[in-house]
Tab-separated table of C-alpha atoms and ligand atoms in Angstrom:
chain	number	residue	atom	x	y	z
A	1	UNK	CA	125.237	88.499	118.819
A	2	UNK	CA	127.589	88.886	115.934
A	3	UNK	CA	128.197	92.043	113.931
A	4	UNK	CA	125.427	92.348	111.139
A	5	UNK	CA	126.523	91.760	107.707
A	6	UNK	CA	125.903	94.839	105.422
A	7	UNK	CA	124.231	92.532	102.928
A	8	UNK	CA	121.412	91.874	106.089
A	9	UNK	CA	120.806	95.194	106.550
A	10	UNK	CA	120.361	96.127	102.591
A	11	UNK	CA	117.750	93.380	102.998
A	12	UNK	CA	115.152	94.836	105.515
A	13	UNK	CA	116.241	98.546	105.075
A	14	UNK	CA	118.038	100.460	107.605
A	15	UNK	CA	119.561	103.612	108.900
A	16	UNK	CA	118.785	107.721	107.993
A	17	UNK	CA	118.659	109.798	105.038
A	18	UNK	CA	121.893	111.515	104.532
A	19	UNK	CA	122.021	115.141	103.779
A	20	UNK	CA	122.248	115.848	100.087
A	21	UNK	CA	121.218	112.578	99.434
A	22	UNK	CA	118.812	111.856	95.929
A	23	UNK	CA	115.834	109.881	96.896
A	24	UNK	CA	113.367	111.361	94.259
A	25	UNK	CA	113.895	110.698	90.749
A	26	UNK	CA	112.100	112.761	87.907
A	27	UNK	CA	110.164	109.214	87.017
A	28	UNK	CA	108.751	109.088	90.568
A	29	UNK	CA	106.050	111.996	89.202
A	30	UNK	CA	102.194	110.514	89.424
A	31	UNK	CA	100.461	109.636	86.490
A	32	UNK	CA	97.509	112.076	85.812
A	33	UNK	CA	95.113	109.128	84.519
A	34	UNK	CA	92.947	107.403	87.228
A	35	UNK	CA	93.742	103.209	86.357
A	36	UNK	CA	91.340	102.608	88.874
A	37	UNK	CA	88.184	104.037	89.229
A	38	UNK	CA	85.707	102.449	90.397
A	39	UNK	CA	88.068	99.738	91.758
A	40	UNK	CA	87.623	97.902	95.368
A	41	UNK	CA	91.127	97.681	96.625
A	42	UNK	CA	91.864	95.102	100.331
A	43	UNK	CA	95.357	95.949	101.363
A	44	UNK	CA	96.561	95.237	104.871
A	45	UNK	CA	99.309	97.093	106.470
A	46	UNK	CA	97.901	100.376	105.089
A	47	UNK	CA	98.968	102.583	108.657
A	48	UNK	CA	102.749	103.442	107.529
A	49	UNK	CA	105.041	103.150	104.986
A	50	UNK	CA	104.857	101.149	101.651
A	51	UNK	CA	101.052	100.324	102.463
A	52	UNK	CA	100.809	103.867	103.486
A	53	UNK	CA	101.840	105.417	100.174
A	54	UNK	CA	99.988	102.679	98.188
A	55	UNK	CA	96.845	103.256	99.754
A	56	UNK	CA	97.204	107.094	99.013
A	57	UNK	CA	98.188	106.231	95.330
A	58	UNK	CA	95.434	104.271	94.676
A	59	UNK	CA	92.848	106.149	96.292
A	60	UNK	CA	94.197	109.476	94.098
A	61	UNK	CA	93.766	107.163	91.102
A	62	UNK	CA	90.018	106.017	91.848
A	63	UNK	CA	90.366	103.382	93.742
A	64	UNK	CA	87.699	102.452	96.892
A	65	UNK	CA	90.811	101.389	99.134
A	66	UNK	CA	89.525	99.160	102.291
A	67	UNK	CA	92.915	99.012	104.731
A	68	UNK	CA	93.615	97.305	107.655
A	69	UNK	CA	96.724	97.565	110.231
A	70	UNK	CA	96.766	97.337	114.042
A	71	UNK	CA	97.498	100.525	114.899
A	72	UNK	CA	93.707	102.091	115.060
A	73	UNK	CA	94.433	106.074	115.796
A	74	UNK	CA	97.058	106.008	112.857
A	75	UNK	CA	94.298	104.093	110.771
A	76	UNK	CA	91.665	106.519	111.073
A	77	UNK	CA	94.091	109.681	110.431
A	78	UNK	CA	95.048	107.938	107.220
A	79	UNK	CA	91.400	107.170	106.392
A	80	UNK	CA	90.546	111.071	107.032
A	81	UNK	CA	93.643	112.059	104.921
A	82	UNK	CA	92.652	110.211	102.164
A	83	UNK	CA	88.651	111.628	102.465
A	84	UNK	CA	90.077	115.234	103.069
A	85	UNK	CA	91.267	114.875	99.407
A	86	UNK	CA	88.723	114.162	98.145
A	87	UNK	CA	89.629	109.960	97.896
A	88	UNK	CA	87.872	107.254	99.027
A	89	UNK	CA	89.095	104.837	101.766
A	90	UNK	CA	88.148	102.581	104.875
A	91	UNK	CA	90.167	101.389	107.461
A	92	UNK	CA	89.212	97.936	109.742
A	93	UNK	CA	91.284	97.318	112.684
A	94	UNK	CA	93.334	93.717	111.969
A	95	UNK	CA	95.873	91.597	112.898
A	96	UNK	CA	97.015	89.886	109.726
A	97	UNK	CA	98.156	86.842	111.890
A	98	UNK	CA	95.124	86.012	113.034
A	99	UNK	CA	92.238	83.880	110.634
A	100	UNK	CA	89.576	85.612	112.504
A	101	UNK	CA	90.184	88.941	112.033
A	102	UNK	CA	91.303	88.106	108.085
A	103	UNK	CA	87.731	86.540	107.896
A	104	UNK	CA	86.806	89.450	109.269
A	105	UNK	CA	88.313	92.120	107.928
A	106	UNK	CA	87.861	90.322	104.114
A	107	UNK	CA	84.105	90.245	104.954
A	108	UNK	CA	84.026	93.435	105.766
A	109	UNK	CA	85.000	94.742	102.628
A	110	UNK	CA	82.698	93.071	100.881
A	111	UNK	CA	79.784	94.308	103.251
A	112	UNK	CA	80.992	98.031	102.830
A	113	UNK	CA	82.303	98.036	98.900
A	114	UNK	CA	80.008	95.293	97.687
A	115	UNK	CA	83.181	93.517	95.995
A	116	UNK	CA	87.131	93.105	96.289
A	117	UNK	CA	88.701	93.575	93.142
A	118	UNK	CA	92.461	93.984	93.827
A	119	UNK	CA	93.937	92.686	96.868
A	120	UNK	CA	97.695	93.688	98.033
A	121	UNK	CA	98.676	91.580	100.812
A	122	UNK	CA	101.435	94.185	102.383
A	123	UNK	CA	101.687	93.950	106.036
A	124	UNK	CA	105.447	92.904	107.503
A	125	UNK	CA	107.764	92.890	109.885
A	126	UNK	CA	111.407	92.982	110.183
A	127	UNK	CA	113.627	90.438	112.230
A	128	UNK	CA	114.218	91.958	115.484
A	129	UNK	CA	117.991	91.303	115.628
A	130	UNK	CA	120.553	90.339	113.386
A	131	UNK	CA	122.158	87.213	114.606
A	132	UNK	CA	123.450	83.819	113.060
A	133	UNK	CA	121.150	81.180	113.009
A	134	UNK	CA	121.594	79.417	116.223
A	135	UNK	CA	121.372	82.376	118.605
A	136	UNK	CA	118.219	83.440	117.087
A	137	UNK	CA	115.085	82.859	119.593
A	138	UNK	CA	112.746	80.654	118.570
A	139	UNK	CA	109.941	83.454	119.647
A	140	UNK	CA	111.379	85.921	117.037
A	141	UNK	CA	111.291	83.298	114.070
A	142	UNK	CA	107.352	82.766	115.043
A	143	UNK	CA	106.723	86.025	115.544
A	144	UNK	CA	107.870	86.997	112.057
A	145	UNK	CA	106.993	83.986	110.590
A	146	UNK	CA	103.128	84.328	112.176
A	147	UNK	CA	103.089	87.903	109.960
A	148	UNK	CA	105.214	87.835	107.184
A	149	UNK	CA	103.903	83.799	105.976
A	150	UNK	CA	101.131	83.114	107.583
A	151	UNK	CA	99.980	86.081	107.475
A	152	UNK	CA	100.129	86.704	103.347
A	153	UNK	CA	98.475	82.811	103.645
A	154	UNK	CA	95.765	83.396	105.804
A	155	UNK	CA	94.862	86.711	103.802
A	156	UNK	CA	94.671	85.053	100.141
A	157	UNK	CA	92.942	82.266	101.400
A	158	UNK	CA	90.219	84.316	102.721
A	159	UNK	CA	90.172	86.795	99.300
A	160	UNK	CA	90.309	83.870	96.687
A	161	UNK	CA	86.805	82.491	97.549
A	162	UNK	CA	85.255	85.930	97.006
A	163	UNK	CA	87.304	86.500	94.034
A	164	UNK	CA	86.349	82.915	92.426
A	165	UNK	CA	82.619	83.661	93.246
A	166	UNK	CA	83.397	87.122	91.241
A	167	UNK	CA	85.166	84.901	88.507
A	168	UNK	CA	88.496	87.321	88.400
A	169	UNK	CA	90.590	88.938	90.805
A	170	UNK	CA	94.050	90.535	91.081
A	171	UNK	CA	96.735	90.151	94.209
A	172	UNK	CA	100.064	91.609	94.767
A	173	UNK	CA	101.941	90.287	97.980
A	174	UNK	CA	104.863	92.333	99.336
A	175	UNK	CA	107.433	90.190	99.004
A	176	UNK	CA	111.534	91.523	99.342
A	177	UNK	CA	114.635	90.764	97.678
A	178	UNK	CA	115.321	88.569	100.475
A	179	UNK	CA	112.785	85.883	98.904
A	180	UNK	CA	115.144	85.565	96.304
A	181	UNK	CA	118.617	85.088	98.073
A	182	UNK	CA	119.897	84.396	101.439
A	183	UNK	CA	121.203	87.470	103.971
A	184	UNK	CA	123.657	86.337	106.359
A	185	UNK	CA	121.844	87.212	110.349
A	186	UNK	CA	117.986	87.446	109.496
A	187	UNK	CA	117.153	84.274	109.052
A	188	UNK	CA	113.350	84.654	110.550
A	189	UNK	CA	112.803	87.445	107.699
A	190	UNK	CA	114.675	85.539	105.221
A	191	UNK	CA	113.139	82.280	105.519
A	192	UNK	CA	109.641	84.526	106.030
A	193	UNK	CA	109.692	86.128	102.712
A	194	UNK	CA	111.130	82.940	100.374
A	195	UNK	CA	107.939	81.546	101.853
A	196	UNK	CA	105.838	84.819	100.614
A	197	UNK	CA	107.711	84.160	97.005
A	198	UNK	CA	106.768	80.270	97.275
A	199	UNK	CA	103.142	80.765	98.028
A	200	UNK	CA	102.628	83.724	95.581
A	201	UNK	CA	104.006	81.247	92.640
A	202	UNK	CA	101.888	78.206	94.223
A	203	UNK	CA	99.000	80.580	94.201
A	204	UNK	CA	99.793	82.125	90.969
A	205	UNK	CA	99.812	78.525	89.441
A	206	UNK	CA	96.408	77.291	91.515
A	207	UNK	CA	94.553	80.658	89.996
A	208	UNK	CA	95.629	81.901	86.899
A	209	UNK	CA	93.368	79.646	84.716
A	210	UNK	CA	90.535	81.316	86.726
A	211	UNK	CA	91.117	84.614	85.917
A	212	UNK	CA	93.133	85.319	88.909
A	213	UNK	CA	96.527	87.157	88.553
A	214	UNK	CA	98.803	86.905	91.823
A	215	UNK	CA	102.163	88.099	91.913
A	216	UNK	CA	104.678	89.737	94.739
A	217	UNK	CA	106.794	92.767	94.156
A	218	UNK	CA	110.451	92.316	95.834
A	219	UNK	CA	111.278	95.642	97.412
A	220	UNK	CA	115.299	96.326	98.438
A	221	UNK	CA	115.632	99.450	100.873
A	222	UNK	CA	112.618	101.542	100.877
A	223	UNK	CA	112.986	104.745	102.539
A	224	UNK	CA	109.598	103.494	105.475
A	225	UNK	CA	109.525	103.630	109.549
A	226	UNK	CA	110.956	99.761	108.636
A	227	UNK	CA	114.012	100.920	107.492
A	228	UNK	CA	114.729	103.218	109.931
A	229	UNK	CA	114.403	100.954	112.956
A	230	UNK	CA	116.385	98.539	110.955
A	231	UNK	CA	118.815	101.569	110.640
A	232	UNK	CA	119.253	101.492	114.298
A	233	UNK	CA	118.999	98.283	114.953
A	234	UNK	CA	122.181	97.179	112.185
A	235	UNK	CA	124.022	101.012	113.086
A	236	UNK	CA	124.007	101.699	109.290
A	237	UNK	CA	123.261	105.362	107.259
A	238	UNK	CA	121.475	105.303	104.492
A	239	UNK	CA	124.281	106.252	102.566
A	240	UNK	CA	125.847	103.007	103.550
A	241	UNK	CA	122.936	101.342	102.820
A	242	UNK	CA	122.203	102.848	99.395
A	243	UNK	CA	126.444	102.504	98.885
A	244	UNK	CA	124.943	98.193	98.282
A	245	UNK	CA	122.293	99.517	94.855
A	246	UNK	CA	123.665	99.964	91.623
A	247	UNK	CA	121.200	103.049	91.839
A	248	UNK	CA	123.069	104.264	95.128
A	249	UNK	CA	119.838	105.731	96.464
A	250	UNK	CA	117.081	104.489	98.731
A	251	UNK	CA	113.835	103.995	96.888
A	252	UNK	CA	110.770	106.057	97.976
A	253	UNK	CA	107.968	104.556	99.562
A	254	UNK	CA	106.003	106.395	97.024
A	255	UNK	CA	107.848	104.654	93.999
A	256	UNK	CA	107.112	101.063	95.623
A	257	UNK	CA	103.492	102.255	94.786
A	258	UNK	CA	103.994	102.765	91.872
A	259	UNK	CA	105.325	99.551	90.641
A	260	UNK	CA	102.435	97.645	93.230
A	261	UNK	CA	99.837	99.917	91.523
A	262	UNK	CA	101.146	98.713	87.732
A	263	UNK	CA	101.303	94.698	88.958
A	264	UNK	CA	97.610	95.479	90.054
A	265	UNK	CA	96.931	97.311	86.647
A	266	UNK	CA	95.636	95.862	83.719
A	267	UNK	CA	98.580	96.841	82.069
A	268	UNK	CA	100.428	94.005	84.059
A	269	UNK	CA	97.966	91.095	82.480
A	270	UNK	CA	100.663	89.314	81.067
A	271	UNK	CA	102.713	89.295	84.378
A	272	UNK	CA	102.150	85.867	86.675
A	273	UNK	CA	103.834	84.250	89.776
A	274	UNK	CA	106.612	86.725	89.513
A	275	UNK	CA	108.258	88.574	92.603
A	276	UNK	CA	109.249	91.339	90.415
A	277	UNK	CA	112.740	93.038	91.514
A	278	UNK	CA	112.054	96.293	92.610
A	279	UNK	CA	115.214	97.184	94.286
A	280	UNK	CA	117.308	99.555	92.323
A	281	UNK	CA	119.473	96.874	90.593
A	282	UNK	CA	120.071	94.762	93.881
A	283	UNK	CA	119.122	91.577	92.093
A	284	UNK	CA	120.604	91.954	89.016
A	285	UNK	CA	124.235	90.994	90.635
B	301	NAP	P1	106.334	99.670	108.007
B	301	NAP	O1	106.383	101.108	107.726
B	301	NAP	O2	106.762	99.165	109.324
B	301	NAP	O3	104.850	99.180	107.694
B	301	NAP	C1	104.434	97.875	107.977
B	301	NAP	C2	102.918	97.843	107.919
B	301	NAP	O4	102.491	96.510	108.220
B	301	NAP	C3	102.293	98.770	108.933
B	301	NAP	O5	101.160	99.385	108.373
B	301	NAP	C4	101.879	97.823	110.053
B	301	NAP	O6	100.741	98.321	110.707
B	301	NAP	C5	101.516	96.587	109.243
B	301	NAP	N1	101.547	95.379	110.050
B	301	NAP	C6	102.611	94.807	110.668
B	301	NAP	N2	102.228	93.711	111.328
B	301	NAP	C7	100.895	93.586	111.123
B	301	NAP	C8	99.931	92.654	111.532
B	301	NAP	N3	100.245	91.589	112.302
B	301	NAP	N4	98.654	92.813	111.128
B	301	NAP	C9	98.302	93.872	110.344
B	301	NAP	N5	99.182	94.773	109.912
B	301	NAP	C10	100.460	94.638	110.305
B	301	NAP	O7	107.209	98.858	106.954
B	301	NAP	P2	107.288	98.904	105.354
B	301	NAP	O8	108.703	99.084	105.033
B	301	NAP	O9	106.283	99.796	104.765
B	301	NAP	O10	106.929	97.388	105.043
B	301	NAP	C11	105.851	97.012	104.196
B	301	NAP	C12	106.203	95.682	103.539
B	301	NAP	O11	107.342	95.877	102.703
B	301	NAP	C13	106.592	94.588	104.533
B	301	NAP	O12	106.035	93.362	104.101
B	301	NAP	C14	108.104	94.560	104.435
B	301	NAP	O13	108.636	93.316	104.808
B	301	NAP	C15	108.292	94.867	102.962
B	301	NAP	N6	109.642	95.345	102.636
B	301	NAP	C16	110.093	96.547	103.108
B	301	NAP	C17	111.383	96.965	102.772
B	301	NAP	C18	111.943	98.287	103.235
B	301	NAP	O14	113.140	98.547	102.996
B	301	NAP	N7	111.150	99.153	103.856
B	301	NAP	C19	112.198	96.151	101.964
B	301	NAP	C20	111.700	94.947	101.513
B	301	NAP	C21	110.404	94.557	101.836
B	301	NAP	P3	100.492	98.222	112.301
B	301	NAP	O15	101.807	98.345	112.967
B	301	NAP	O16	99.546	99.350	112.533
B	301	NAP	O17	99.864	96.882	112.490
């Protein structure tokens, strides 16, 4: 395996927070107004990290959030979290890979909430190793593939029924600045996450007569479990990895809320088919 370019890494996160180290700006403060009461919220990959901290968000702001992941015993801890303060929240063991469990999952939402009215289609992985193209295993580029694409495809194609049948809906896809340029050694994530860009814009397109807004938010390094194992894996800080922002910080997992939560808002109604650059500057050159 080659050495990992520092570009690659600043695409999928990696490494620890260094000691005097400014992750949490002033603007990062929660709103006091509650955008979405009485709001149905579907997001998958609600056990850790971005998904996480958007689930908490939203449920502090009104929302009935209805959350899936794999991981049961960190679902339910998240689900009693979110009760203990007084929130409102659900959380249905599923594999976003699989159409059965999407069906599934979607269905149950509906069953429990009565309706879905924001869905953010969250759930990821990262590339297991950093490699050039041709040493890459075929079994990693499904395997991240079988989450990152098919699994943002299989979950708006089972939401956009209900939400046509409702006559309006709203969906934010976690996307990534690497949808939006090429990172030398993570090709499976790369090529993943252009596809999550491509169907959010196909989607966008398909919908947005019906009164269904889609976009994707592209995250850069968000300070999640993600990073950190991506940290390890590339043998990067986070000051190394921040060193790559114009902002020279590692976003919060609670900021990438933030901007997720205002895509979903009705504040955002002008916004379609983007994957909005949420990186610090990355994009911007
Ligand atoms: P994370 O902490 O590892 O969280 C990933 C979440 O996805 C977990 O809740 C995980 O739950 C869930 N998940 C993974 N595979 C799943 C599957 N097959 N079915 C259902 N749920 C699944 O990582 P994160 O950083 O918050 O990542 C969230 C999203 O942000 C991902 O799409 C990622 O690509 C994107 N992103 C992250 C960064 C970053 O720097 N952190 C940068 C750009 C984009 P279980 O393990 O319980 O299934």
């Amino acid at each position: 395996m080659s050495a990992p370019s520092r570009r690659s890494v600043l695409a999928t996160g990696a490494g620890v927070l260094g000691a005097g180290m400014v992750s949490t700006p002033a603007a990062a403060a929660a709103p006091s107004e509650r955008r979405f009461d009485g709001k149905t919220v579907l997001l998958t990959g609600g056990t850790s990290g971005i998904g996480k901290a958007t689930a908490y968000a939203l449920a502090r702001e009104g929302a009935r959030v209805f959350f899936c992941g794999r991981r049961a015993a960190l679902g339910r801890r998240n689900e009693q979290e979110i009760r203990a303060s007084g929130g409102e929240a659900t959380f249905h063991r599923a594999d976003v890979g699989i159409e059965s469990e999407v069906s599934a999952f979607v269905a149950a939402c509906v069953r429990r909430y009565g309706r879905i009215d924001i869905a953010v289609n969250n759930a990821g992985i990262e590339t297991p190793r950093a490699a050039p193209l041709h040493e890459q295993p075929a079994e990693d580029f499904d395997a991240v593939w079988r989450t990152n694409a098919r699994g943002v495809f299989l979950c708006m194609k089972h939401e956009l029924p209900h939400m046509l049948r409702r006559g309006r809906g709203v969906i934010v896809n976690t996307a990534s600045i690497s949808a939006e340029v090429g990172f030398a050694t993570i090709a499976p994530y790369n090529a993943s996450k252009h596809a999550v860009a491509s169907l959010t814009k196909v989607a966008a397109l398909e919908y947005a007569a019906r009164n269904i807004r889609i976009n994707a938010v592209a995250p850069g390094a968000v300070d999640t479990p993600m990073l950190e194992r991506a940290a390890k894996a590339f043998g990067m800080t986070y000051e190394q990895i921040a060193e790559g922002y114009p902002v020279k910080r590692i976003i919060r997992a609670e900021e990438m809320a933030r901007v997720i939560m205002w895509l979903a808002s009705d504040e955002a109604g002008a916004v379609v088919g983007t994957d909005l650059d949420a990186s610090g500057g990355y994009l911007t050159g």
